[in-house]
RNA sequence: CUCCUUAUCGCUUAACUGGAUAAAGCAGUCCCCUCCUAAGGGAUAGCUCAUGGUUCGAGUCCAUGUGGGGAGACCA
């Protein structure tokens, strides 16, 4: 819709114009402040320029009016244009708001260590990433969702140790001393029992078998993580294991050429020359590569796989890590601008108004699965997707839990359900509805129709600006229009019934499509829970 | 100490990336049950951290200050 208008203007004025939605709908459907920027060049007042452009438009089938108001140029789309577009959308529901982009994107997100279930802090990046993924898919990008599994390093050894200690205390009844760094949590019980079944009790007391236990456990933990994600409607296309990458290290190091050098018996990457604070160690003096080395091999592998664009969603605490990885990418001979790192800010929790510190090792984590169980995946997704990802988010656990009826997700679902029930009550036939023409609807209905048809612009905008919250914002607004319309206009049994129901179908299509892009299924009926 | 990042009604967040009268949801006060649910609709009150700058125009850009959050590992 916007593209059409935009294209028309480009043709007319011979330049790209900024097109926006006026704050006040009475101004029209679209508007542009173009006259202000032309004012300087043409040395005429913006008002005069706007008038000139407006009157030069004449008759265009897409517009019912083009007006100049205080230097702004306002466009009103014609009924026939809107009606045609709406009918097309209803006939091709799966194509509504889609596009064909020819770009291959690799999106890496979550990538939480496989040492325990996902907690609430992971949920934000997970929801954000998955929503971006769905948007991109819908827009026709060839996008791959990837999970980088950090299954090497100390934390995996620790996992093995933690299971041993847990099992010795709880299964074998021994008294054990816990080191500071040990992991705690209910999930260890399942792991310990699983390990007992697989390996027998002996493995818990044998220090030399810690590694073996750990290697088995990290896979078991990954299964838990994958299930947590699936319960939230989040799925990955590919998984890459850190442990499988190091064998490629020598080759990759050579590939970086002068980018790495030896000093003090260690290997360093010359990252300072590429904007980092100082050079970083990639291989320790005992020959073990650092975590950074793994990430370098991983990114090399990503680039060798050949995508047009790479998006990483990292927690904000990885901020300082970006220059190192970009430096490595450049030494490897690739364009580091193709890598886009999006930081998802921390989620800080409040419990009863007090800051609540979570620590995996202390075992007082709030699990993502707990929240899903409590409020449902839909609500969780909606809440996280509604916040701009680059601001720190603070919420009260109690507040979070009581988000039942006050949660906007219900408001939107309710709008969709209302439409469905109305449709099922219709006194006219389906054919009557689909053959109805959306004309002479009146002001309110016109506005609602336009709002519903705005989804494609929102989807495009939300993805390209990486600001996922624009989608829920839009859905909220659309639901509000619907509720108001529902309240103001009686539909069933009126002369215009078929037309009005067709209009509602368009709204429902937008709501449903929008929700599905957030990984939420639209409901046809609302069931009020009466459980206390 | 250095570098990032952030600051908007009482609370949680928006504002089309420099445009028209700064907008929602909770919480407050008041009113309304109408096709399938009041999980709804209305009315009312309230906000751009401070100072300066850039220009037709600033919540948005720049500078300084102040208050939050993060980073400154041969942990991952």
Coordinates of C-alpha atoms (C1' of nucleotides) in Angstrom, one line a residue:
Chain A
X1 CA 0.0 0.0 0.0
X2 CA 2.6 2.4 1.1
X3 CA 4.9 1.2 -1.7
X4 CA 2.3 2.1 -4.2
X5 CA 1.9 5.6 -2.9
X6 CA 5.6 6.0 -2.5
X7 CA 6.2 4.9 -6.1
X8 CA 3.6 7.3 -7.4
X9 CA 5.3 10.2 -5.6
X10 CA 8.7 9.2 -6.8
X11 CA 7.4 9.3 -10.3
X12 CA 5.8 12.7 -9.7
X13 CA 8.6 14.5 -8.0
X14 CA 11.6 12.6 -9.2
X15 CA 13.0 11.9 -5.8
X16 CA 12.6 9.7 -2.7
X17 CA 10.1 11.1 -0.3
X18 CA 9.5 10.5 3.3
X19 CA 6.0 9.1 3.8
X20 CA 4.4 9.0 7.1
X21 CA 1.1 8.4 8.8
X22 CA -0.3 11.6 10.2
X23 CA -0.9 11.6 13.9
X24 CA -4.5 12.7 13.3
X25 CA -6.4 10.6 10.8
X26 CA -8.6 13.5 9.7
X27 CA -5.6 14.7 7.8
X28 CA -5.6 11.8 5.5
X29 CA -4.1 8.3 5.2
X30 CA -0.6 9.3 4.4
X31 CA 1.3 12.5 4.6
X32 CA 4.7 14.0 3.7
X33 CA 6.5 17.0 4.9
X34 CA 8.3 17.2 1.6
X35 CA 7.5 20.8 1.0
X36 CA 9.6 21.9 3.9
X37 CA 12.8 20.3 2.5
X38 CA 12.0 21.7 -0.9
X39 CA 11.5 25.2 0.5
X40 CA 15.2 26.0 0.7
X41 CA 16.0 24.8 -2.8
X42 CA 13.1 26.4 -4.5
X43 CA 13.2 29.4 -2.3
X44 CA 9.5 29.5 -2.0
X45 CA 7.3 29.1 1.1
X46 CA 6.4 25.5 2.0
X47 CA 2.8 26.4 1.9
X48 CA 3.0 27.5 -1.7
X49 CA 5.0 24.4 -2.8
X50 CA 2.6 22.1 -1.2
X51 CA -0.3 23.8 -2.9
X52 CA 1.4 23.5 -6.2
X53 CA 2.2 19.8 -5.8
X54 CA -1.3 19.1 -4.6
X55 CA -3.0 20.8 -7.5
X56 CA -0.7 19.1 -10.0
X57 CA -1.9 15.7 -9.0
X58 CA -5.3 15.9 -10.7
X59 CA -7.2 12.6 -11.0
X60 CA -5.3 9.5 -9.8
X61 CA -7.3 6.4 -9.2
X62 CA -5.4 5.5 -6.0
X63 CA -6.3 8.8 -4.3
X64 CA -9.6 10.3 -3.4
X65 CA -7.9 13.5 -2.4
X66 CA -4.6 15.2 -2.2
X67 CA -4.5 18.3 0.0
X68 CA -2.0 20.8 1.2
X69 CA -2.3 21.8 4.8
X70 CA 0.1 24.1 6.5
X71 CA 2.9 22.9 4.3
X72 CA 2.2 19.2 4.7
X73 CA 0.9 17.2 1.8
X74 CA -1.9 14.9 2.8
X75 CA -3.2 12.0 0.8
X76 CA -6.4 10.2 1.2
X77 CA -6.6 6.8 -0.5
X78 CA -9.7 6.1 -2.6
X79 CA -12.3 3.6 -1.6
X80 CA -11.9 1.6 -4.7
X81 CA -8.2 1.2 -4.1
X82 CA -8.7 0.0 -0.5
X83 CA -11.6 -2.3 -1.4
X84 CA -9.6 -3.9 -4.1
X85 CA -6.6 -4.5 -1.9
X86 CA -8.8 -5.9 0.9
X87 CA -10.5 -8.4 -1.4
X88 CA -7.1 -9.5 -2.7
X89 CA -5.9 -10.1 0.8
X90 CA -8.9 -12.1 1.7
X91 CA -8.5 -14.3 -1.4
X92 CA -4.8 -14.8 -0.7
X93 CA -4.5 -14.9 3.1
X94 CA -1.2 -16.6 3.2
X95 CA 0.4 -14.0 0.9
X96 CA -0.9 -11.1 2.9
X97 CA 2.0 -8.9 4.0
X98 CA 4.6 -11.2 2.4
X99 CA 7.4 -10.1 0.1
X100 CA 10.1 -11.7 -1.9
X101 CA 13.5 -10.6 -0.6
X102 CA 16.5 -12.3 -2.1
X103 CA 18.9 -12.3 0.8
X104 CA 20.3 -15.2 2.8
X105 CA 20.5 -14.4 6.5
X106 CA 22.1 -16.3 9.3
X107 CA 20.5 -15.5 12.7
X108 CA 22.2 -16.8 15.8
X109 CA 20.5 -16.4 19.1
X110 CA 20.0 -17.8 22.6
X111 CA 23.2 -19.9 22.5
X112 CA 22.9 -20.4 26.2
X113 CA 25.4 -22.8 27.8
X114 CA 24.2 -26.4 28.1
X115 CA 24.7 -26.5 31.8
X116 CA 21.1 -26.0 32.9
X117 CA 17.6 -25.1 31.8
X118 CA 16.9 -21.7 30.3
X119 CA 16.0 -19.1 32.9
X120 CA 14.0 -15.9 32.6
X121 CA 17.0 -13.9 31.5
X122 CA 17.4 -16.0 28.4
X123 CA 13.8 -15.6 27.5
X124 CA 14.1 -12.1 26.2
X125 CA 16.8 -12.8 23.6
X126 CA 14.9 -16.0 22.7
X127 CA 11.6 -14.3 22.1
X128 CA 13.3 -11.4 20.4
X129 CA 15.3 -13.6 18.1
X130 CA 12.4 -15.9 17.2
X131 CA 10.1 -13.0 16.4
X132 CA 12.7 -11.5 14.1
X133 CA 13.1 -14.8 12.5
X134 CA 9.4 -15.1 11.8
X135 CA 9.2 -11.6 10.5
X136 CA 12.1 -12.2 8.1
X137 CA 10.6 -15.5 6.9
X138 CA 7.3 -13.8 6.2
X139 CA 9.1 -11.1 4.3
X140 CA 10.7 -13.7 2.1
X141 CA 14.2 -13.7 3.4
X142 CA 16.1 -17.0 3.3
X143 CA 16.9 -17.0 7.0
X144 CA 18.4 -19.7 9.2
X145 CA 18.0 -19.8 12.9
X146 CA 21.1 -21.2 14.6
X147 CA 22.1 -22.1 18.1
X148 CA 25.8 -22.1 19.1
X149 CA 26.3 -24.7 21.7
X150 CA 29.1 -23.9 24.1
X151 CA 29.9 -27.5 24.9
X152 CA 33.5 -27.1 25.6
X153 CA 35.4 -25.6 28.5
X154 CA 35.3 -25.4 32.2
X155 CA 31.6 -25.1 32.6
X156 CA 31.0 -28.5 31.1
X157 CA 33.5 -30.1 33.5
X158 CA 31.7 -28.4 36.3
X159 CA 28.5 -29.8 35.1
X160 CA 29.9 -33.3 35.4
X161 CA 31.2 -32.5 38.9
X162 CA 27.9 -31.1 39.9
X163 CA 26.0 -34.2 39.0
X164 CA 28.5 -36.4 40.8
X165 CA 28.1 -34.3 44.0
X166 CA 24.4 -34.2 43.7
X167 CA 24.1 -38.0 43.2
X168 CA 26.5 -38.8 46.0
X169 CA 24.5 -36.7 48.4
X170 CA 21.0 -37.6 47.2
X171 CA 21.3 -41.0 45.7
X172 CA 24.1 -42.5 47.7
X173 CA 23.4 -40.7 50.9
X174 CA 27.0 -39.4 51.4
X175 CA 28.0 -36.2 53.0
X176 CA 29.7 -34.0 50.5
X177 CA 31.5 -30.7 50.5
X178 CA 30.4 -28.3 47.8
X179 CA 32.9 -26.1 46.1
X180 CA 31.9 -22.5 45.4
X181 CA 31.4 -22.9 41.7
X182 CA 29.2 -25.9 41.7
X183 CA 25.8 -25.8 39.9
X184 CA 22.6 -26.3 41.8
X185 CA 19.0 -26.8 40.9
X186 CA 16.2 -29.3 40.6
X187 CA 17.2 -30.3 37.1
X188 CA 20.2 -32.1 38.6
X189 CA 18.0 -34.7 40.0
X190 CA 16.7 -35.8 36.6
X191 CA 20.2 -35.8 35.3
X192 CA 21.5 -37.9 38.2
X193 CA 18.8 -40.5 37.8
X194 CA 19.3 -40.6 34.1
X195 CA 23.0 -41.1 34.5
X196 CA 22.4 -43.8 37.1
X197 CA 20.3 -45.7 34.7
X198 CA 22.7 -45.4 31.9
X199 CA 26.1 -45.8 33.6
X200 CA 25.3 -47.3 37.0
X201 CA 26.1 -45.8 40.4
X202 CA 29.8 -46.4 40.1
X203 CA 30.3 -43.4 37.8
X204 CA 29.4 -41.0 40.6
X205 CA 32.3 -41.8 42.8
X206 CA 35.0 -42.1 40.0
X207 CA 36.7 -38.8 39.4
X208 CA 38.3 -40.1 36.2
X209 CA 34.8 -40.6 34.7
X210 CA 33.7 -37.0 35.3
X211 CA 34.4 -36.1 31.6
X212 CA 32.4 -39.1 30.3
X213 CA 29.5 -38.1 32.6
X214 CA 29.7 -34.5 31.5
X215 CA 29.7 -35.3 27.8
X216 CA 26.5 -37.3 28.3
X217 CA 24.9 -34.7 30.5
X218 CA 25.4 -31.7 28.2
X219 CA 23.4 -33.5 25.5
X220 CA 20.7 -34.3 28.1
X221 CA 20.7 -30.6 29.1
X222 CA 20.4 -29.6 25.5
X223 CA 17.3 -31.7 25.2
X224 CA 15.8 -29.8 28.1
X225 CA 16.7 -26.5 26.5
X226 CA 15.2 -27.5 23.2
X227 CA 12.0 -28.5 25.0
X228 CA 11.8 -25.3 26.9
X229 CA 12.2 -23.4 23.6
X230 CA 9.6 -25.6 21.9
X231 CA 7.1 -24.9 24.7
X232 CA 7.5 -21.3 23.9
X233 CA 7.1 -21.9 20.1
X234 CA 10.7 -21.3 19.4
X235 CA 12.6 -23.6 16.9
X236 CA 16.0 -23.7 15.5
X237 CA 17.2 -24.9 12.1
X238 CA 20.8 -25.7 13.0
X239 CA 23.0 -26.3 16.0
X240 CA 26.7 -25.9 15.9
X241 CA 28.8 -27.4 18.7
X242 CA 31.8 -25.5 20.0
X243 CA 33.6 -28.8 20.7
X244 CA 33.6 -29.8 17.1
X245 CA 35.3 -26.6 16.0
X246 CA 38.7 -26.7 17.5
X247 CA 40.1 -29.3 15.1
X248 CA 39.8 -26.6 12.5
X249 CA 41.8 -24.1 14.5
X250 CA 45.2 -24.5 12.8
X251 CA 43.8 -24.0 9.4
X252 CA 41.9 -20.9 10.5
X253 CA 44.9 -19.5 12.3
X254 CA 46.9 -19.7 9.2
X255 CA 44.1 -18.1 7.3
X256 CA 44.4 -15.0 9.5
X257 CA 48.0 -14.6 8.5
X258 CA 49.6 -11.5 10.2
X259 CA 46.5 -11.1 12.3
X260 CA 48.0 -13.5 14.9
X261 CA 51.4 -13.5 16.4
X262 CA 53.4 -15.3 19.1
X263 CA 54.6 -13.7 22.3
X264 CA 55.4 -14.9 25.8
X265 CA 54.7 -18.4 24.6
X266 CA 51.1 -17.6 23.7
X267 CA 49.3 -16.8 20.5
X268 CA 47.7 -13.4 20.3
X269 CA 45.3 -11.7 17.9
X270 CA 46.2 -8.2 16.7
X271 CA 42.8 -6.8 17.6
X272 CA 44.1 -3.5 18.9
X273 CA 44.9 -2.5 15.4
X274 CA 41.3 -3.0 14.5
X275 CA 39.8 -0.9 17.3
X276 CA 39.9 -3.2 20.3
X277 CA 41.4 -2.0 23.6
X278 CA 44.3 -4.4 23.4
X279 CA 45.3 -7.6 21.8
X280 CA 43.8 -10.8 23.0
X281 CA 45.2 -14.2 23.8
X282 CA 43.8 -16.9 21.5
X283 CA 46.0 -19.8 22.6
X284 CA 47.3 -20.2 26.1
X285 CA 50.9 -21.1 26.9
X286 CA 49.8 -24.6 27.6
X287 CA 48.5 -24.9 24.1
X288 CA 44.8 -24.8 24.9
X289 CA 42.8 -22.4 22.7
X290 CA 40.7 -19.8 24.5
X291 CA 37.0 -19.3 24.1
X292 CA 37.7 -16.5 21.6
X293 CA 39.5 -19.0 19.4
X294 CA 36.4 -21.1 19.2
X295 CA 34.4 -18.1 18.3
X296 CA 36.8 -17.2 15.6
X297 CA 36.6 -20.6 14.0
X298 CA 32.9 -20.5 14.3
X299 CA 32.6 -17.2 12.5
X300 CA 35.0 -18.3 9.9
X301 CA 32.7 -21.3 9.4
X302 CA 29.7 -19.0 9.2
X303 CA 31.3 -16.9 6.5
X304 CA 32.5 -19.9 4.6
X305 CA 29.0 -21.2 4.5
X306 CA 28.2 -18.0 2.5
X307 CA 25.4 -15.8 3.7
X308 CA 24.6 -12.3 2.7
X309 CA 24.1 -11.1 6.2
X310 CA 24.8 -12.3 9.7
X311 CA 22.8 -11.4 12.8
X312 CA 23.9 -12.3 16.3
X313 CA 21.8 -11.6 19.3
X314 CA 23.9 -11.4 22.3
X315 CA 23.4 -10.4 25.9
X316 CA 24.5 -6.8 26.7
X317 CA 27.3 -8.2 28.8
X318 CA 29.0 -9.4 25.7
X319 CA 29.3 -5.8 24.4
X320 CA 33.1 -5.6 24.7
X321 CA 33.4 -8.8 22.7
X322 CA 32.2 -7.3 19.4
X323 CA 35.5 -5.6 18.4
X324 CA 37.5 -8.8 18.8
X325 CA 35.2 -10.9 16.7
X326 CA 35.0 -8.2 14.0
X327 CA 38.8 -7.9 14.0
X328 CA 39.1 -11.6 13.5
X329 CA 36.6 -11.5 10.6
X330 CA 38.6 -8.9 8.9
X331 CA 41.9 -10.8 9.3
X332 CA 40.1 -13.8 7.8
X333 CA 39.4 -11.7 4.8
X334 CA 35.7 -11.0 5.1
X335 CA 33.7 -7.9 5.4
X336 CA 32.9 -7.4 9.1
X337 CA 30.0 -5.1 8.2
X338 CA 28.1 -8.1 7.2
X339 CA 28.0 -9.1 10.8
X340 CA 25.4 -7.3 12.8
X341 CA 25.3 -7.8 16.5
X342 CA 22.1 -6.9 18.3
X343 CA 22.4 -6.7 22.1
X344 CA 19.5 -7.7 24.2
X345 CA 19.7 -5.8 27.4
X346 CA 19.6 -7.5 30.7
X347 CA 16.4 -8.2 32.5
X348 CA 16.6 -7.3 36.1
X349 CA 14.1 -8.8 38.4
X350 CA 12.3 -7.3 41.3
X351 CA 10.7 -9.4 43.9
X352 CA 8.3 -7.6 46.2
X353 CA 9.9 -4.4 45.2
X354 CA 13.4 -5.6 46.1
X355 CA 16.1 -6.4 43.5
X356 CA 16.3 -10.2 43.1
X357 CA 19.6 -11.7 42.2
X358 CA 19.6 -14.9 40.3
X359 CA 22.6 -17.1 40.2
X360 CA 22.8 -20.5 38.5
X361 CA 25.3 -21.6 41.1
X362 CA 23.1 -20.6 44.0
X363 CA 20.2 -22.4 42.5
X364 CA 17.7 -19.6 42.9
X365 CA 17.0 -19.1 39.3
X366 CA 13.6 -18.4 37.9
X367 CA 13.2 -20.8 35.0
X368 CA 11.6 -19.9 31.8
X369 CA 9.6 -23.0 31.9
X370 CA 8.2 -21.9 35.3
X371 CA 6.9 -18.7 33.9
X372 CA 5.5 -20.4 30.8
X373 CA 3.6 -22.7 33.1
X374 CA 2.4 -19.9 35.2
X375 CA 1.2 -17.4 32.6
X376 CA 1.4 -19.3 29.3
X377 CA 3.8 -19.0 26.4
X378 CA 1.6 -16.5 24.6
X379 CA 1.6 -14.0 27.4
X380 CA 5.4 -14.5 28.0
X381 CA 6.1 -13.9 24.3
X382 CA 3.9 -10.9 24.1
X383 CA 5.4 -9.2 27.2
X384 CA 8.9 -9.7 26.0
X385 CA 8.3 -8.8 22.4
X386 CA 6.5 -5.6 23.5
X387 CA 9.6 -4.0 25.0
X388 CA 12.3 -2.4 22.9
X389 CA 15.2 -4.7 23.2
X390 CA 17.9 -2.1 23.8
X391 CA 16.6 -0.8 27.0
X392 CA 17.1 -2.6 30.3
X393 CA 14.0 -4.1 31.4
X394 CA 12.9 -4.3 34.9
X395 CA 9.9 -6.1 36.2
X396 CA 8.4 -7.3 39.4
X397 CA 7.8 -11.0 39.6
X398 CA 4.6 -10.5 41.4
X399 CA 3.5 -8.1 38.8
X400 CA 4.5 -10.5 36.1
X401 CA 2.4 -13.3 37.6
X402 CA -0.7 -11.3 38.0
X403 CA -0.6 -10.3 34.3
X404 CA -3.7 -12.3 33.5
X405 CA -6.6 -10.2 32.6
X406 CA -4.7 -7.0 32.4
X407 CA -2.3 -8.5 29.9
X408 CA -2.8 -6.9 26.4
X409 CA -2.6 -10.3 24.8
X410 CA -6.1 -11.0 26.1
X411 CA -7.3 -7.8 24.7
X412 CA -6.1 -8.7 21.2
X413 CA -7.3 -12.3 21.4
X414 CA -10.6 -11.0 22.5
X415 CA -10.9 -8.8 19.5
X416 CA -10.2 -11.8 17.2
X417 CA -12.6 -14.0 19.1
X418 CA -15.4 -11.4 18.9
X419 CA -15.1 -11.3 15.1
X420 CA -15.2 -15.1 14.9
X421 CA -18.3 -15.3 17.0
X422 CA -20.0 -12.6 15.0
X423 CA -19.1 -14.4 11.8
X424 CA -20.6 -17.6 13.0
X425 CA -23.8 -15.7 13.9
X426 CA -24.1 -14.1 10.5
X427 CA -27.5 -14.1 8.9
X428 CA -26.0 -13.8 5.4
X429 CA -24.2 -16.5 3.5
X430 CA -20.4 -16.8 3.0
X431 CA -20.9 -16.0 -0.6
X432 CA -22.7 -12.8 0.2
X433 CA -19.9 -11.7 2.4
X434 CA -17.1 -12.5 -0.1
X435 CA -18.9 -10.8 -3.0
X436 CA -19.7 -7.7 -1.0
X437 CA -17.9 -4.6 -2.0
X438 CA -16.3 -2.5 0.7
X439 CA -17.7 0.8 -0.4
X440 CA -19.8 3.5 1.2
X441 CA -19.0 2.2 4.6
X442 CA -18.8 5.5 6.4
X443 CA -16.0 7.2 8.3
X444 CA -15.5 4.8 11.1
X445 CA -15.5 1.6 9.0
X446 CA -13.2 3.3 6.5
X447 CA -10.7 4.0 9.2
X448 CA -10.9 0.5 10.6
X449 CA -10.3 -1.0 7.1
X450 CA -7.3 1.2 6.6
X451 CA -5.9 0.3 9.9
X452 CA -6.3 -3.4 9.2
X453 CA -4.5 -3.1 5.8
X454 CA -1.6 -1.4 7.4
X455 CA 0.0 -4.7 8.6
X456 CA 2.4 -5.1 5.7
X457 CA 4.0 -1.7 6.5
X458 CA 4.3 -2.6 10.1
X459 CA 5.9 -6.0 9.4
X460 CA 8.4 -4.5 7.0
X461 CA 9.2 -1.7 9.4
X462 CA 9.5 -3.9 12.5
X463 CA 12.0 -6.1 10.8
X464 CA 14.1 -3.6 9.0
X465 CA 14.5 -1.4 12.1
X466 CA 14.9 -4.6 14.2
X467 CA 12.3 -3.2 16.5
X468 CA 10.0 -6.0 17.1
X469 CA 7.8 -4.2 19.5
X470 CA 6.2 -2.3 16.7
X471 CA 4.1 -5.3 15.8
X472 CA 2.5 -5.8 19.2
X473 CA 1.9 -2.0 19.4
X474 CA 0.1 -2.1 16.1
X475 CA -2.0 -5.1 17.1
X476 CA -3.0 -3.4 20.3
X477 CA -4.1 -0.4 18.3
X478 CA -6.0 -2.4 15.8
X479 CA -7.7 -4.4 18.5
X480 CA -8.7 -1.1 20.1
X481 CA -10.2 0.2 16.9
X482 CA -12.1 -3.1 16.5
X483 CA -13.5 -3.0 20.1
X484 CA -14.6 0.6 19.6
X485 CA -16.2 -0.2 16.3
X486 CA -17.9 -3.2 17.8
X487 CA -19.3 -1.0 20.5
X488 CA -20.5 1.8 18.1
X489 CA -21.9 -0.1 15.2
X490 CA -24.4 -2.9 15.2
X491 CA -23.8 -5.3 12.4
X492 CA -25.9 -8.4 12.5
X493 CA -29.2 -8.0 10.9
X494 CA -28.5 -4.7 9.3
X495 CA -28.7 -3.8 5.7
X496 CA -24.9 -3.5 5.4
X497 CA -24.3 -6.8 7.2
X498 CA -22.4 -8.5 4.4
X499 CA -20.1 -5.5 3.9
X500 CA -19.4 -5.1 7.5
X501 CA -18.6 -8.7 8.1
X502 CA -16.2 -8.6 5.2
X503 CA -14.6 -5.7 6.8
X504 CA -14.3 -7.7 10.0
X505 CA -12.7 -10.6 8.1
X506 CA -10.0 -8.3 7.0
X507 CA -9.4 -7.2 10.6
X508 CA -9.3 -10.8 11.7
X509 CA -6.8 -11.6 9.0
X510 CA -4.5 -8.9 10.1
X511 CA -4.8 -9.9 13.8
X512 CA -4.2 -13.5 13.0
X513 CA -1.3 -12.9 10.7
X514 CA 0.3 -10.5 13.2
X515 CA -0.1 -12.8 16.1
X516 CA 1.3 -15.8 14.2
X517 CA 4.4 -13.7 13.5
X518 CA 4.8 -13.4 17.2
X519 CA 4.5 -17.1 17.6
X520 CA 1.0 -16.8 19.1
X521 CA -2.1 -18.5 17.8
X522 CA -5.2 -16.5 17.4
X523 CA -8.1 -17.8 19.4
X524 CA -11.6 -18.1 18.0
X525 CA -13.2 -18.2 21.4
X526 CA -12.2 -16.8 24.7
X527 CA -12.6 -19.0 27.7
X528 CA -12.5 -17.3 31.0
X529 CA -10.7 -19.2 33.6
X530 CA -12.5 -19.5 36.8
X531 CA -9.8 -21.4 38.7
X532 CA -8.5 -19.7 41.7
Chain B
rC1 C1' 39.7 5.9 36.3
rU2 C1' 38.3 4.6 30.8
rC3 C1' 34.7 3.1 27.2
rC4 C1' 29.6 1.7 25.9
rU5 C1' 24.4 2.3 27.0
rU6 C1' 20.1 4.6 29.0
rA7 C1' 16.9 8.7 31.1
rU8 C1' 9.3 10.4 28.7
rC9 C1' 2.7 11.0 33.3
rG10 C1' 2.7 7.7 40.1
rC11 C1' 4.4 2.5 37.6
rU12 C1' 5.6 -0.3 32.8
rU13 C1' 6.4 1.2 27.9
rA14 C1' 5.3 4.1 22.6
rA15 C1' 6.2 8.1 19.3
rC16 C1' 6.7 6.3 11.7
rU17 C1' 14.3 7.5 13.1
rG18 C1' 14.2 15.5 12.6
rG19 C1' 7.8 16.8 11.5
rA20 C1' 1.4 18.6 12.8
rU21 C1' -1.9 19.0 19.6
rA22 C1' 3.9 13.5 22.9
rA23 C1' 0.6 8.1 22.9
rA24 C1' -1.0 3.4 25.2
rG25 C1' -1.6 -0.1 29.3
rC26 C1' -1.8 -0.5 34.6
rA27 C1' -3.0 2.4 39.1
rG28 C1' -6.8 7.0 40.5
rU29 C1' -11.8 9.6 40.0
rC30 C1' -16.6 9.3 37.3
rC31 C1' -20.2 7.2 33.7
rC32 C1' -22.2 3.0 30.3
rC33 C1' -23.8 -4.3 30.0
rU34 C1' -25.5 -2.8 23.0
rC35 C1' -25.1 -8.6 18.0
rC36 C1' -21.2 -13.5 22.1
rU37 C1' -18.7 -12.8 27.7
rA38 C1' -17.3 -5.6 31.6
rA39 C1' -11.0 -9.8 29.4
rG40 C1' -15.4 -4.3 26.6
rG41 C1' -16.7 1.3 25.6
rG42 C1' -16.4 6.4 27.2
rA43 C1' -15.1 10.9 30.4
rU44 C1' -11.4 13.3 33.7
rA45 C1' -6.4 14.4 35.7
rG46 C1' -1.1 13.9 34.8
rC47 C1' 5.1 13.4 31.5
rU48 C1' 10.1 14.7 27.6
rC49 C1' 16.5 14.6 33.9
rA50 C1' 19.4 19.8 33.8
rU51 C1' 21.9 23.8 31.0
rG52 C1' 23.5 25.5 26.4
rG53 C1' 23.9 24.6 20.9
rU54 C1' 22.5 23.2 15.6
rU55 C1' 17.4 24.9 12.2
rC56 C1' 11.8 26.6 9.2
rG57 C1' 10.9 22.6 13.3
rA58 C1' 14.2 18.8 18.7
rG59 C1' 11.6 13.8 23.2
rU60 C1' 14.7 12.5 18.8
rC61 C1' 21.1 15.3 16.5
rC62 C1' 25.7 17.8 19.2
rA63 C1' 28.3 19.5 23.9
rU64 C1' 28.7 19.5 29.3
rG65 C1' 26.7 18.0 33.8
rU66 C1' 23.7 14.5 36.9
rG67 C1' 21.3 9.6 38.1
rG68 C1' 20.6 4.2 36.6
rG69 C1' 22.6 -0.4 33.8
rG70 C1' 26.8 -2.9 31.4
rA71 C1' 32.0 -3.8 29.9
rG72 C1' 37.1 -3.1 30.8
rA73 C1' 39.3 -12.0 32.0
rC74 C1' 44.6 -16.4 29.4
rC75 C1' 35.7 -17.6 32.5
rA76 C1' 32.3 -18.9 29.0

